[in-house]
Structures are given as C-alpha cells and as structure tokens.
CSV table of C-alpha atoms in Angstrom, one decimal:
chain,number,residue,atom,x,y,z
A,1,UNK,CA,0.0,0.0,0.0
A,2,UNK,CA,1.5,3.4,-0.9
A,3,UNK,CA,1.6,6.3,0.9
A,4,UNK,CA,-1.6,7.8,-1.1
A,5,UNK,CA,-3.6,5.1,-0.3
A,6,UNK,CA,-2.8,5.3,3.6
A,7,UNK,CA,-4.2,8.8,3.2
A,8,UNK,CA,-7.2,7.1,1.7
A,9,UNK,CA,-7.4,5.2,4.3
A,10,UNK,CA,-7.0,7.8,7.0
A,11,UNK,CA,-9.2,10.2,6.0
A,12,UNK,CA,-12.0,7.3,5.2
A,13,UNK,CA,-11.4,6.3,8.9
A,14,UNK,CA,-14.7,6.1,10.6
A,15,UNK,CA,-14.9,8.6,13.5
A,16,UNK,CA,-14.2,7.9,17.3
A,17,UNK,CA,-17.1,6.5,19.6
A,18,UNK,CA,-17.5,9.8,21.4
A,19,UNK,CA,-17.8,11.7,18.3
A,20,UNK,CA,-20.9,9.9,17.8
A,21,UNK,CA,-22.4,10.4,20.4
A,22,UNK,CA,-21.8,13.9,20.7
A,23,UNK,CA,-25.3,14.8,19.4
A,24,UNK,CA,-27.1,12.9,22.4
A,25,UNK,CA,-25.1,14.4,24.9
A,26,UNK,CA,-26.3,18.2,23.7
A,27,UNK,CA,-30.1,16.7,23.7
A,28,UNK,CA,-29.3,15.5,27.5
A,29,UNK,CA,-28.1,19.3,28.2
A,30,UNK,CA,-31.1,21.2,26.8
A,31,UNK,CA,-33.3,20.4,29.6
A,32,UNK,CA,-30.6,21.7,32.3
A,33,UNK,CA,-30.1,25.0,29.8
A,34,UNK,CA,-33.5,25.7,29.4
A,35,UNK,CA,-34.2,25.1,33.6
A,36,UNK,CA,-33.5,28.4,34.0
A,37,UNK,CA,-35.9,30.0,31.4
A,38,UNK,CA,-39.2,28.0,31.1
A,39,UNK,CA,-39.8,28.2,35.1
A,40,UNK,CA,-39.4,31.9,34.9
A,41,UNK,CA,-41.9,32.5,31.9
A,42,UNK,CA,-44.7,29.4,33.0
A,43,UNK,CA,-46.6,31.6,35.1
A,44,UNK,CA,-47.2,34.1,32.7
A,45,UNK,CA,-47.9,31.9,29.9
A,46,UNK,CA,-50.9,30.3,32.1
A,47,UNK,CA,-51.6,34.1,32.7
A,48,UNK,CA,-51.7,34.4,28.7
A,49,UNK,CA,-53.6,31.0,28.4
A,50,UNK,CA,-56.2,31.5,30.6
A,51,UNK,CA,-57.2,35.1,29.6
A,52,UNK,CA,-57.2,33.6,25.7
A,53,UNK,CA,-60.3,31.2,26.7
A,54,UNK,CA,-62.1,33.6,28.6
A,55,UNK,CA,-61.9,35.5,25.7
A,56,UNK,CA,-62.7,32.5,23.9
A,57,UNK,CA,-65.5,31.7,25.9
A,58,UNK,CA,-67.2,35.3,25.4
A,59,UNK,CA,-66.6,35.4,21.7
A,60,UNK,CA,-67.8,31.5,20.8
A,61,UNK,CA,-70.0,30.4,23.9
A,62,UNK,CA,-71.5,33.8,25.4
A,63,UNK,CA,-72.1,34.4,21.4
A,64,UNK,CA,-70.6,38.4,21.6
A,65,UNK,CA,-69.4,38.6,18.4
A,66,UNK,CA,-68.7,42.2,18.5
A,67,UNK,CA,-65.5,41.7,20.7
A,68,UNK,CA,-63.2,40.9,17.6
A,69,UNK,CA,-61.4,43.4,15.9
A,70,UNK,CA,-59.9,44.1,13.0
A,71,UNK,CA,-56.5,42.8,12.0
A,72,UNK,CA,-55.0,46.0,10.1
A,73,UNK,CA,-53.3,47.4,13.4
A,74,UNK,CA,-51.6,44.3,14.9
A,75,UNK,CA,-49.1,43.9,12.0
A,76,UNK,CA,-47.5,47.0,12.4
A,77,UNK,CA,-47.2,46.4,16.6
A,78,UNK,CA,-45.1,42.8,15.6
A,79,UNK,CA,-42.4,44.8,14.0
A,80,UNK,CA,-42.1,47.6,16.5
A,81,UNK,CA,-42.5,44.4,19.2
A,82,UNK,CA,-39.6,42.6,17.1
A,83,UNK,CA,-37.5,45.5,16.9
A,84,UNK,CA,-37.6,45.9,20.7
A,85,UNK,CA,-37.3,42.0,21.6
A,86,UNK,CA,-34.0,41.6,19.1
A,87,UNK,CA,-32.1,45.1,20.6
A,88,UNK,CA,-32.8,43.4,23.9
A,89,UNK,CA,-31.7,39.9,22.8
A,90,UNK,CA,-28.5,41.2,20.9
A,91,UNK,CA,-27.7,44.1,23.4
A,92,UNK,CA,-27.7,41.4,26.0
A,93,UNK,CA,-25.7,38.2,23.8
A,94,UNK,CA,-23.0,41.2,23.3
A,95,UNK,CA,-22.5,41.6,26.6
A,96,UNK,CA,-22.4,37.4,26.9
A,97,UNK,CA,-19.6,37.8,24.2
A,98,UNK,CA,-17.7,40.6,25.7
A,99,UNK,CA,-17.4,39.1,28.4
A,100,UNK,CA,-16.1,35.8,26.9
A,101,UNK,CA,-13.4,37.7,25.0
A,102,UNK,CA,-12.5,39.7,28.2
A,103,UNK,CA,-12.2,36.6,30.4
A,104,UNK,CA,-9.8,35.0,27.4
A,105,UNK,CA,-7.8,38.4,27.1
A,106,UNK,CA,-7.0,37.9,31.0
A,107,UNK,CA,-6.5,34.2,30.2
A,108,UNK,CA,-3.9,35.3,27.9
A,109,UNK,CA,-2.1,37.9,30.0
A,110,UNK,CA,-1.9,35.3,32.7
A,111,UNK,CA,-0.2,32.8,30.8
A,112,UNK,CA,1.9,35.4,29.2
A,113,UNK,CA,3.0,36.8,32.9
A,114,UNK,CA,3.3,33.6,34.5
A,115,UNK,CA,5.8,32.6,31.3
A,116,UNK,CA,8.2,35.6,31.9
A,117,UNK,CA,8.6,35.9,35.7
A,118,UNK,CA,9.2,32.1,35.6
A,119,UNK,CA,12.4,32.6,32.7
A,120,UNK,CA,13.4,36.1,33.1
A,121,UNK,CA,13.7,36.4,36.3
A,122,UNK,CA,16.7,35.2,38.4
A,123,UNK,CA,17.1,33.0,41.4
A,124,UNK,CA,20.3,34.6,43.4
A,125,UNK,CA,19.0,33.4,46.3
A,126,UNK,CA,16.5,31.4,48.9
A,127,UNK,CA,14.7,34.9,49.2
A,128,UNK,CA,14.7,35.3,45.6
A,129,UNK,CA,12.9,32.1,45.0
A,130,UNK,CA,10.7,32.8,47.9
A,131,UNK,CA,9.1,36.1,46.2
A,132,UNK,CA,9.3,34.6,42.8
A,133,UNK,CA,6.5,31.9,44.3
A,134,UNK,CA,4.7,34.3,45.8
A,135,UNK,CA,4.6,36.1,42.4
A,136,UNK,CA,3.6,33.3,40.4
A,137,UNK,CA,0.9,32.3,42.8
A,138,UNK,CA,-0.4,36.3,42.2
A,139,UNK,CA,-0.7,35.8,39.3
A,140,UNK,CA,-3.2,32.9,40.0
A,141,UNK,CA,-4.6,34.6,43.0
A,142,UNK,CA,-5.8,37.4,40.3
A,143,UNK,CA,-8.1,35.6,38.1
A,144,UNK,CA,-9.4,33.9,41.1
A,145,UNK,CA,-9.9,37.0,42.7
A,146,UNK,CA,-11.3,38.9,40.1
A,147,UNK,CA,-14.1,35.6,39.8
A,148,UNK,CA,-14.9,36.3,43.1
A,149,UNK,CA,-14.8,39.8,42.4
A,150,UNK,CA,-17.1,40.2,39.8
A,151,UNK,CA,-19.8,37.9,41.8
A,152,UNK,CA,-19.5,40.2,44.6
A,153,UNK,CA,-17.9,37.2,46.7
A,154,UNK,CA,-15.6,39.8,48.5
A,155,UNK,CA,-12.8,38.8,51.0
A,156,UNK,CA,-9.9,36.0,50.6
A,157,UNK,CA,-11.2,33.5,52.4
A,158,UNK,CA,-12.7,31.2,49.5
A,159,UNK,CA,-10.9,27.6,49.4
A,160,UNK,CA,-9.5,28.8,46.0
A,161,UNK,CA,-7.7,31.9,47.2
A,162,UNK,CA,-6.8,32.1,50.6
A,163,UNK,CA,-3.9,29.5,49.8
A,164,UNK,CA,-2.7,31.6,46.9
A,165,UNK,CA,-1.8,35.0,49.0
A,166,UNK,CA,1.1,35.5,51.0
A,167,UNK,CA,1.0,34.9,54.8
A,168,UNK,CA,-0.4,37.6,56.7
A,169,UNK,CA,-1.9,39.3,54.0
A,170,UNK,CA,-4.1,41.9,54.9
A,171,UNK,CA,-6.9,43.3,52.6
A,172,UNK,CA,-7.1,46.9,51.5
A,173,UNK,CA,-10.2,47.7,53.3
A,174,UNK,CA,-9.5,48.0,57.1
A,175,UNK,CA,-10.8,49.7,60.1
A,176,UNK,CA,-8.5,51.2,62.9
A,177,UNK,CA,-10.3,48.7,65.4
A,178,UNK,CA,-9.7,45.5,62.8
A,179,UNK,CA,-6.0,46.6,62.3
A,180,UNK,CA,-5.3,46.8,66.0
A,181,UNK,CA,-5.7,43.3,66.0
A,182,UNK,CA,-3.2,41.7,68.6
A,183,UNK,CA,-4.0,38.0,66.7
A,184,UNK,CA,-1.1,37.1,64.7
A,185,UNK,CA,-2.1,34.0,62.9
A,186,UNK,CA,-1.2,33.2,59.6
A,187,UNK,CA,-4.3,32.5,57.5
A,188,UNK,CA,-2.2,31.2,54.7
A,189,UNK,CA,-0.4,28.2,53.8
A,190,UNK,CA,3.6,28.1,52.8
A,191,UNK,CA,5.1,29.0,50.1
A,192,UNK,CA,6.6,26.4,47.8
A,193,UNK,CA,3.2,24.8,47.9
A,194,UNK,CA,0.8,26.4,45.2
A,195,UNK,CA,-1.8,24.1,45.6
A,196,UNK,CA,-2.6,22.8,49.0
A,197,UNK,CA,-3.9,19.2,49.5
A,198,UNK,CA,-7.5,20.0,50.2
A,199,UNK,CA,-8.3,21.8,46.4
A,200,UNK,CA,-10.2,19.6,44.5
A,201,UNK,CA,-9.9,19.5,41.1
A,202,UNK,CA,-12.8,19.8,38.4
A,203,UNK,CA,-13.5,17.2,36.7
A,204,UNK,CA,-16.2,18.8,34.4
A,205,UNK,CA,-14.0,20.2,31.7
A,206,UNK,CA,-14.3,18.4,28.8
A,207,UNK,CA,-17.7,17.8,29.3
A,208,UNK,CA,-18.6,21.3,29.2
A,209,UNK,CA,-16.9,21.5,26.5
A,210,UNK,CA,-18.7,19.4,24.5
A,211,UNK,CA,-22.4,20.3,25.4
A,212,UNK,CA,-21.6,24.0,25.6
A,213,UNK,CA,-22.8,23.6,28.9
A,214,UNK,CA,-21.7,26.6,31.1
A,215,UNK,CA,-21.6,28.3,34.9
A,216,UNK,CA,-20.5,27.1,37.9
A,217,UNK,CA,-22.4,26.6,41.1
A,218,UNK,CA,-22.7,28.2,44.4
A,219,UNK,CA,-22.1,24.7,46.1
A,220,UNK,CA,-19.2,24.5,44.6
A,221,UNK,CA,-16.0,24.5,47.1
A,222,UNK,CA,-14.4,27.1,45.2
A,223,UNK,CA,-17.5,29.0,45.9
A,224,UNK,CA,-17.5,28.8,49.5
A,225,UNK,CA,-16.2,31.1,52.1
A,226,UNK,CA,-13.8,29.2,54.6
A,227,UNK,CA,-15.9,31.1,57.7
A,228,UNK,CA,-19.2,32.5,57.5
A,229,UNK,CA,-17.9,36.4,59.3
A,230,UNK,CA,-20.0,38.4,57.5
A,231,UNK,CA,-18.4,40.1,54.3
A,232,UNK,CA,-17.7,44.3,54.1
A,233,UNK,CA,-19.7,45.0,51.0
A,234,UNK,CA,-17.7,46.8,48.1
A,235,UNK,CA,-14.2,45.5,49.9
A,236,UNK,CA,-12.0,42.6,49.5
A,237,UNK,CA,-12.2,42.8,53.8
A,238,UNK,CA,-13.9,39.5,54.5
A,239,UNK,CA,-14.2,38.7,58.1
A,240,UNK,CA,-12.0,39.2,61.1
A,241,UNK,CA,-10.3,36.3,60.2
A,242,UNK,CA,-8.5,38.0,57.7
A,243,UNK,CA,-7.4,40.6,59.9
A,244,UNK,CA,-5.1,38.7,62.3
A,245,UNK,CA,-2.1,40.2,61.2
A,246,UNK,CA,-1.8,43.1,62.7
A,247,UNK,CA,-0.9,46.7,61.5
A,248,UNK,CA,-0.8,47.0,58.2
A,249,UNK,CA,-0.5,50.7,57.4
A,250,UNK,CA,3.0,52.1,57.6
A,251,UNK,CA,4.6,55.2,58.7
A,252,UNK,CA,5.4,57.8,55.3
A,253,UNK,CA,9.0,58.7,54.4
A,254,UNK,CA,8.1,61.9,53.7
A,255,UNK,CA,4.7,63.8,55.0
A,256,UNK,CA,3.6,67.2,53.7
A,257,UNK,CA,0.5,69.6,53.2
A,258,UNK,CA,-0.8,68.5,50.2
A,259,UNK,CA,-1.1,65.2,51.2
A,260,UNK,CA,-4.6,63.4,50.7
A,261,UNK,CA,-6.6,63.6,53.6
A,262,UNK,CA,-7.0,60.1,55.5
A,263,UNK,CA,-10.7,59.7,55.9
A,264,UNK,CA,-11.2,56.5,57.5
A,265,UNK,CA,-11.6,53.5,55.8
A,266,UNK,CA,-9.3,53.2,52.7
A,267,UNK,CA,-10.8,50.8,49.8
A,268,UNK,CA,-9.1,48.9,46.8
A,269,UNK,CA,-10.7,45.9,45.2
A,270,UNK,CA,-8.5,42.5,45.9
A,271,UNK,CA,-7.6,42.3,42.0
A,272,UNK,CA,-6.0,45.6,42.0
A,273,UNK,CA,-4.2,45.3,44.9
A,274,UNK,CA,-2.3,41.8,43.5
A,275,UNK,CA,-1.6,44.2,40.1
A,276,UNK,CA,-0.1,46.6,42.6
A,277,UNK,CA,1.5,44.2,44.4
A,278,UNK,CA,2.8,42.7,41.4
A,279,UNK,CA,4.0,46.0,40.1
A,280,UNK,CA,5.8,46.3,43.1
A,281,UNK,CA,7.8,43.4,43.1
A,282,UNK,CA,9.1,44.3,39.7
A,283,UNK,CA,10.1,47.1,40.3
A,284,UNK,CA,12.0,45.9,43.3
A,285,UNK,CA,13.6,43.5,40.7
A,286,UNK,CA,14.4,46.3,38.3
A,287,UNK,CA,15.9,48.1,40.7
A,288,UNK,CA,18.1,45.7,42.4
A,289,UNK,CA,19.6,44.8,38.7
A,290,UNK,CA,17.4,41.3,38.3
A,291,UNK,CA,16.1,42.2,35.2
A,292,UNK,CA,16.4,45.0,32.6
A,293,UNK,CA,14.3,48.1,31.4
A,294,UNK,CA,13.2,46.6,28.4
A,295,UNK,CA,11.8,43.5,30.3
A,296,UNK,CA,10.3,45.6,33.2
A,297,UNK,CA,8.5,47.6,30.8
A,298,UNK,CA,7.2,43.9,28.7
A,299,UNK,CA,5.6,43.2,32.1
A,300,UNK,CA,4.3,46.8,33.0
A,301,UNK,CA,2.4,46.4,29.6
A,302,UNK,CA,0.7,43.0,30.7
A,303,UNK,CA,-0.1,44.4,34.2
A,304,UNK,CA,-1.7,47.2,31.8
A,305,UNK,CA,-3.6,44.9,30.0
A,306,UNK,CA,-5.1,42.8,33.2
A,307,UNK,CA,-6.3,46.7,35.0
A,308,UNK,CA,-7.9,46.7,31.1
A,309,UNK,CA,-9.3,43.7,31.5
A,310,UNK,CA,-10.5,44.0,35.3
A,311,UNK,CA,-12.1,47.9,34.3
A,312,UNK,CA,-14.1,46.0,31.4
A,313,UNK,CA,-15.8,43.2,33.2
A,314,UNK,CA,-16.7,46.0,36.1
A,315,UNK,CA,-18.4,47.6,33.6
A,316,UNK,CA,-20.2,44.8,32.3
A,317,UNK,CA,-21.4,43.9,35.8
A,318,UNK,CA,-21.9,47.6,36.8
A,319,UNK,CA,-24.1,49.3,34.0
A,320,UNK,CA,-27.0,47.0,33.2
A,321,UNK,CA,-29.2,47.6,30.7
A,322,UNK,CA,-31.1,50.4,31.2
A,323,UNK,CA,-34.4,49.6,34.1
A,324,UNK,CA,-36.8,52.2,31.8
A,325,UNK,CA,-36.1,50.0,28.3
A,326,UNK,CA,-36.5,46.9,30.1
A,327,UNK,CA,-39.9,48.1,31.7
A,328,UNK,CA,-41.1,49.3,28.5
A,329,UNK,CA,-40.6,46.3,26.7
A,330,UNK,CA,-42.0,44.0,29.3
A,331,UNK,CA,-45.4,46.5,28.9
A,332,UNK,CA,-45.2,46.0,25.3
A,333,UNK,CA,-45.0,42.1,25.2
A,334,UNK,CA,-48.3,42.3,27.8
A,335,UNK,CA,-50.0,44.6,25.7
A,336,UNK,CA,-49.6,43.0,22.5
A,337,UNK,CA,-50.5,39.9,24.1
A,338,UNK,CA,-53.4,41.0,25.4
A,339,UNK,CA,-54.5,42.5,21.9
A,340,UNK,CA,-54.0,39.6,19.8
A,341,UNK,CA,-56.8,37.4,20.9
A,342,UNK,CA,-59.2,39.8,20.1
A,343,UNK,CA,-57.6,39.6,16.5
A,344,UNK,CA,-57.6,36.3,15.6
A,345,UNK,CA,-60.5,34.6,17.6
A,346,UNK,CA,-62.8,35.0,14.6
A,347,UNK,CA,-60.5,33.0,12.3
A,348,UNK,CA,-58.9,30.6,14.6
A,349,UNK,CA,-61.5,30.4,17.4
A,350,UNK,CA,-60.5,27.7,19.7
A,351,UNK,CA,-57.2,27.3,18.6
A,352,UNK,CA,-56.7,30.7,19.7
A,353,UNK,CA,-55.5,29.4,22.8
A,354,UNK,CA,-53.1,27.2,21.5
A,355,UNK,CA,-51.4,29.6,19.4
A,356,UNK,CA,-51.4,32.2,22.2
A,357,UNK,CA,-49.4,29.9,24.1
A,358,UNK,CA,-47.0,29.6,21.4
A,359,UNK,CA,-46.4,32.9,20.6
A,360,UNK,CA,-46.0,33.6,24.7
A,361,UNK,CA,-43.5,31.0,25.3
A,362,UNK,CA,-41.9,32.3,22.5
A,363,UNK,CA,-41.6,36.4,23.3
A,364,UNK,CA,-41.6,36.0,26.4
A,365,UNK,CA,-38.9,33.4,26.0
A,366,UNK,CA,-36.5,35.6,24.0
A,367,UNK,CA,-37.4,38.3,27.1
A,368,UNK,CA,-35.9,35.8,29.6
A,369,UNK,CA,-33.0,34.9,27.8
A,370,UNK,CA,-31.8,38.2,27.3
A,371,UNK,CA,-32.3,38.8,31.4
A,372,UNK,CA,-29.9,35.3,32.1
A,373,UNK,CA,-26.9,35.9,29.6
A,374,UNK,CA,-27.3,39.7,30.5
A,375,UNK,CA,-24.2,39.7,33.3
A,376,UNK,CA,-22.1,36.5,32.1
A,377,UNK,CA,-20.6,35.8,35.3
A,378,UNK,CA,-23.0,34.4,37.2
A,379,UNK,CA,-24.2,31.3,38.7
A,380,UNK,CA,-27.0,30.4,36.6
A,381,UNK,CA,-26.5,27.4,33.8
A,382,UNK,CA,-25.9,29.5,30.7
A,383,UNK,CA,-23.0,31.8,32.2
A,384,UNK,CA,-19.8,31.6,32.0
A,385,UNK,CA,-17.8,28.6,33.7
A,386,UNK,CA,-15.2,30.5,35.3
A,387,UNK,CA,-14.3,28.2,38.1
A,388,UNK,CA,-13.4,25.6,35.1
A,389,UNK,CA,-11.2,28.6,33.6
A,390,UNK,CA,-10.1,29.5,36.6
A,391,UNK,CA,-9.1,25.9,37.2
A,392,UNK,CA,-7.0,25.3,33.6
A,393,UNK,CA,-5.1,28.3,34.7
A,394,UNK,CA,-4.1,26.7,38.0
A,395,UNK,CA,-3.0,23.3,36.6
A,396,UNK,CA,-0.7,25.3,33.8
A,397,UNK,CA,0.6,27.2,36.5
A,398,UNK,CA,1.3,24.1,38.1
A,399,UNK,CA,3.2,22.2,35.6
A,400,UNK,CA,5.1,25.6,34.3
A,401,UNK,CA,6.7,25.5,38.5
A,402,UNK,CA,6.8,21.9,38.6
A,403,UNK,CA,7.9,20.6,35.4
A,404,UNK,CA,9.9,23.6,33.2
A,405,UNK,CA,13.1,24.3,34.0
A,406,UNK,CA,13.3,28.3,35.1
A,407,UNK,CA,17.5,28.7,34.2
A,408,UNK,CA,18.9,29.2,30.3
A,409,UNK,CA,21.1,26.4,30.4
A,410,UNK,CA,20.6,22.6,29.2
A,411,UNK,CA,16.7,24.3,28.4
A,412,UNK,CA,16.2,22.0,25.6
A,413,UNK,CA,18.1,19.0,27.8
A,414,UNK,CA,14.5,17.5,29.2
C-alpha cells in the first residue's frame, strides 16, 4: 500500500465513539439550559392561556361577536415588538460575548505573565525564590480573585484563594479597630506549595466543552467562604479572620501639606491590589539589577492589560441595561399579548388558545433569555464557567513550577 492510499485510508477512517455520540449528549443538556428559562416565563404563559379562553369563551360560547377586531393594526405592533425583543436579545448576547473575549484576554495575560517571571527572572538566592512563588501564585490569585470579584464574593477566604496569598496578608479595606488586631495567625499556607492538598480538582472540563454547557455553582468549594464572618460589601475585607495580622499601614518617608486627607476606611478591590503588588515586586527586581528596562517595561504592559481587563468586566457587571427600556418592553409584550386574541378569535377560534401559548412562550422566552446571559458571570447554567477557567489556569501554573526548568542552560536538555 502506498503512501496515497494510507491517506485514503485515513481520512475514510470512521470517526471515534465519542464523536458519535456527541449529538445525544447536547439533547441531554437542553433540559438543564433551558431550567432556568421555562420556570421563569410558566406563570405568565398560564396568565396568557387563561385570559385567551375567557376570551374564547365570550366570543364562541356567550355568542358576543362584537369583541373581535380588526387585523390592520396588529401587524405593524409585531415589528415595533420585534425591533424591541432583538435590541434586547443582541444588546444582552453582546454583553455574553464581551465578556467571553475579556475573560480570554485575561487568560492570555496570565499565561503570558506567568511565562516571563518564571524565565526572566533570576534566582540569586532562597529569598529570591521565595518572592518569585509568591509572584507566580499572584498571578493565579488574580483571576481567582477577580471571579470572586465580579460575583461580589468579597474577602480572601474562598478555598480557592486564601492558599494563593502571601502569609499575613491583609486586605485593603481595614478599620483602625480590625487593624489593631493583637491576633497574629497566619491564614495562609507556605510558600513552595501552590496548591494545598484540600483543592479539589474539576472534573467537568471536557464535558462542558462538548455540550456547551456553562456556569458554575454556588455549592461548589471554590465558591464557598472558609468562615461565615459576614463580608464588608464593596471591599475585599472578608471577616475578622482575615485581619489577624496586625498593623498593616505604615509610617510615610516623607509627609507634607498637600497630602490626601486620610478619611477613615481606605478601599481597593482585591484584584487591583495583587496588580499593585505585582507592580511592586518588579520594580523591586528592576531596581536591584534582576532584570532590565526593556523587560520591566514587557511586564508593566501585561499588568496594563489585566487593569484593562479588570475595568471592562466592572463595567459589564456595573451598568445593566437600562431599568426604563427593560420596563417598557416588558409592557409592550403584555399589551400585544393581550390585543392579539381579540384579532384572531374569529378566524382561529379555539385554537386561539393554543397559538397564544406559542407565541408567549416564545416572546416572552427571547425576554428571559436576554435577562440570564445579561451579566455572564454568574451562577446560573448559561454563564460563564469561570471556576473551570479559573481551574486550567491553575494546573498550567502548576506544571510551568513543577515541570519547566526556570534557568537558560541545558533548556532544551528535558
């Protein structure tokens, strides 16, 4: 057999098992995507329904005739009421997708980050080694955070984060009484470990990806707070747990007149306190002669490009669509209908009701999907998994410390 005919051959080959039966898991995972819709729009569908036969009971059994209207006036409502439903359904699906391609920009800079610090940056020492883990483990720490983030999960004590600080990290937000603290426990594991023995992994993946089948749930561990203090809304502060380490604000160098006022309670989101962290240690390493200008500013740029990243999903999450559009469409769909059985129960008469069912599950339908994939990073079964995302990021992290060497020499010498 020559080699054209074991292309043949190849190419001919019938397809794996699981390709197969591809198509029947997708059937298995409409019922679980559709869960969150139908339950939402079934009472007013019955509301729809049972309005339709009273009106077909008035019209066909009562014998009033004179309810019916004319047709003329109904045609031109369905393409105003189609205009309105598809700005809703495509205003909302761009969000979805946004959000996607922000979530796989960060994914990017990640891997990118996590890539240079590992080779470009030098080992001279135990302490050097010691702050490169605790860099790489930031790096982690800030798409974990910035899930937790934009679900308004604030704090750092999630099962899935509070490993990945340093010890004795503190979080921006902190009262005077909090910081007086005399507790010095450590909340945090050690720092050659970047996964402690109690994260479990998800095994979920590839199943997800081939039903499409997306978001995470809140009983997930990941998900859960390690202790149930209650949470400082609007602040990565968590609970007093995550104050035990004392004082965390420092004395200035230099103190004059124009400084800022202190006010009380300062505030910084968790995920821009790791990029400033972050930014901090590189700088310590361009100034101590680790690594060069040119490399400093190749990082600067990704750190950029995550405070992108982090400003766009806030906005996603923080400007909904407007409450007087969304109002005015849900009036429209009841109105319309409300109209259309008085329209067509002198054509269709009993079957009125039928069709009116149809036509509700399916407006109001396109209503409710726009409302779940409106903020895609959620809980609910059509947003985004992060936790899985969050998850491959961790286990490349993992084998980049684990299994690639970090020095020039013998690289290619595996």
């Amino acid at each position: 057999m020559d080699a054209m005919d074991e292309y043949k051959q190849f190419i001919h080959d019938s397809r794996p098992a699981h390709y197969t039966r591809r198509w029947v898991r997708k059937l298995r995972s409409y019922p679980d995507h559709l869960r969150q819709v139908i339950p939402t729009i079934t009472p007013l569908i019955i509301l729809i329904a049972i309005y339709t036969y009273f009106i077909g009971v008035v019209y066909i059994s009562w014998g009033w005739e004179h309810v019916a209207i004319s047709n003329s006036v109904v045609p031109a409502l369905s393409v105003v009421l189609g205009l309105l439903l598809a700005f809703r359904a495509n205003t909302s699906y761009a969000r979805y997708y946004e959000g996607r391609q922000l979530w796989q920009d960060l994914t990017s800079n990640v891997r990118n980050l996590a890539r240079l610090i590992w080779v470009s940056i030098p080992e001279r020492t135990q302490n050097d080694h010691l702050e490169k883990m605790r860099c790489m483990k930031l790096v982690l720490a800030f798409a974990v955070a910035t899930k937790h983030y934009l679900r308004r999960e604030y704090g750092i004590d999630y099962y899935d984060l509070d490993y990945l600080l340093p010890p004795n990290w503190v979080p921006a937000t902190a009262d005077d009484q909090l910081l007086d603290s005399d507790d010095n426990g450590g909340a945090h594991g050690g720092d050659d470990a970047l996964v402690p023995d109690h994260h479990q992994d998800h095994h979920q993946e590839e199943h997800l990806m081939e039903t499409n089948e997306g978001g995470d749930k809140r009983t997930d561990i990941d998900n859960r707070p390690i202790s149930v203090t209650p949470t400082v809304a609007g602040s990565s502060n968590a609970s007093n747990s995550s104050m035990k380490s004392g004082k965390r604000m420092k004395k200035k160098k230099f103190v004059s007149e124009e400084d800022l006022p202190d006010e009380g309670i300062a505030d910084m989101s968790l995920p821009l306190e790791i990029i400033f962290r972050m930014s901090l240690y590189m700088q310590q390493a361009k100034t101590t002669g680790k690594v060069d200008d040119t490399f400093s500013n190749v990082i600067i740029s990704h750190l950029n490009n995550l405070n992108d990243c982090l400003a766009s999903m806030e906005r996603i999450v923080n400007t909904p669509i407007p409450a007087v559009y969304v109002i005015h469409l849900k009036q429209s769909l009841a109105l319309y209908l409300l109209a259309i059985p008085f329209t067509l129960i002198s054509e269709l008469r009993w079957w009125v009701v039928p069709t009116l069912i149809l036509a509700s599950f399916t407006l109001f339908g396109i209503d409710a999907i726009g409302a779940q994939i409106d903020n895609p990073f959620g809980y609910n079964n059509n947003d985004l998994p992060l936790n899985t995302f969050c998850d491959s990021l961790r286990k490349e992290i993992e084998f980049i410390v684990y299994h690639l060497p970090c020095e020039a020499e013998n690289a290619l010498m595996i």
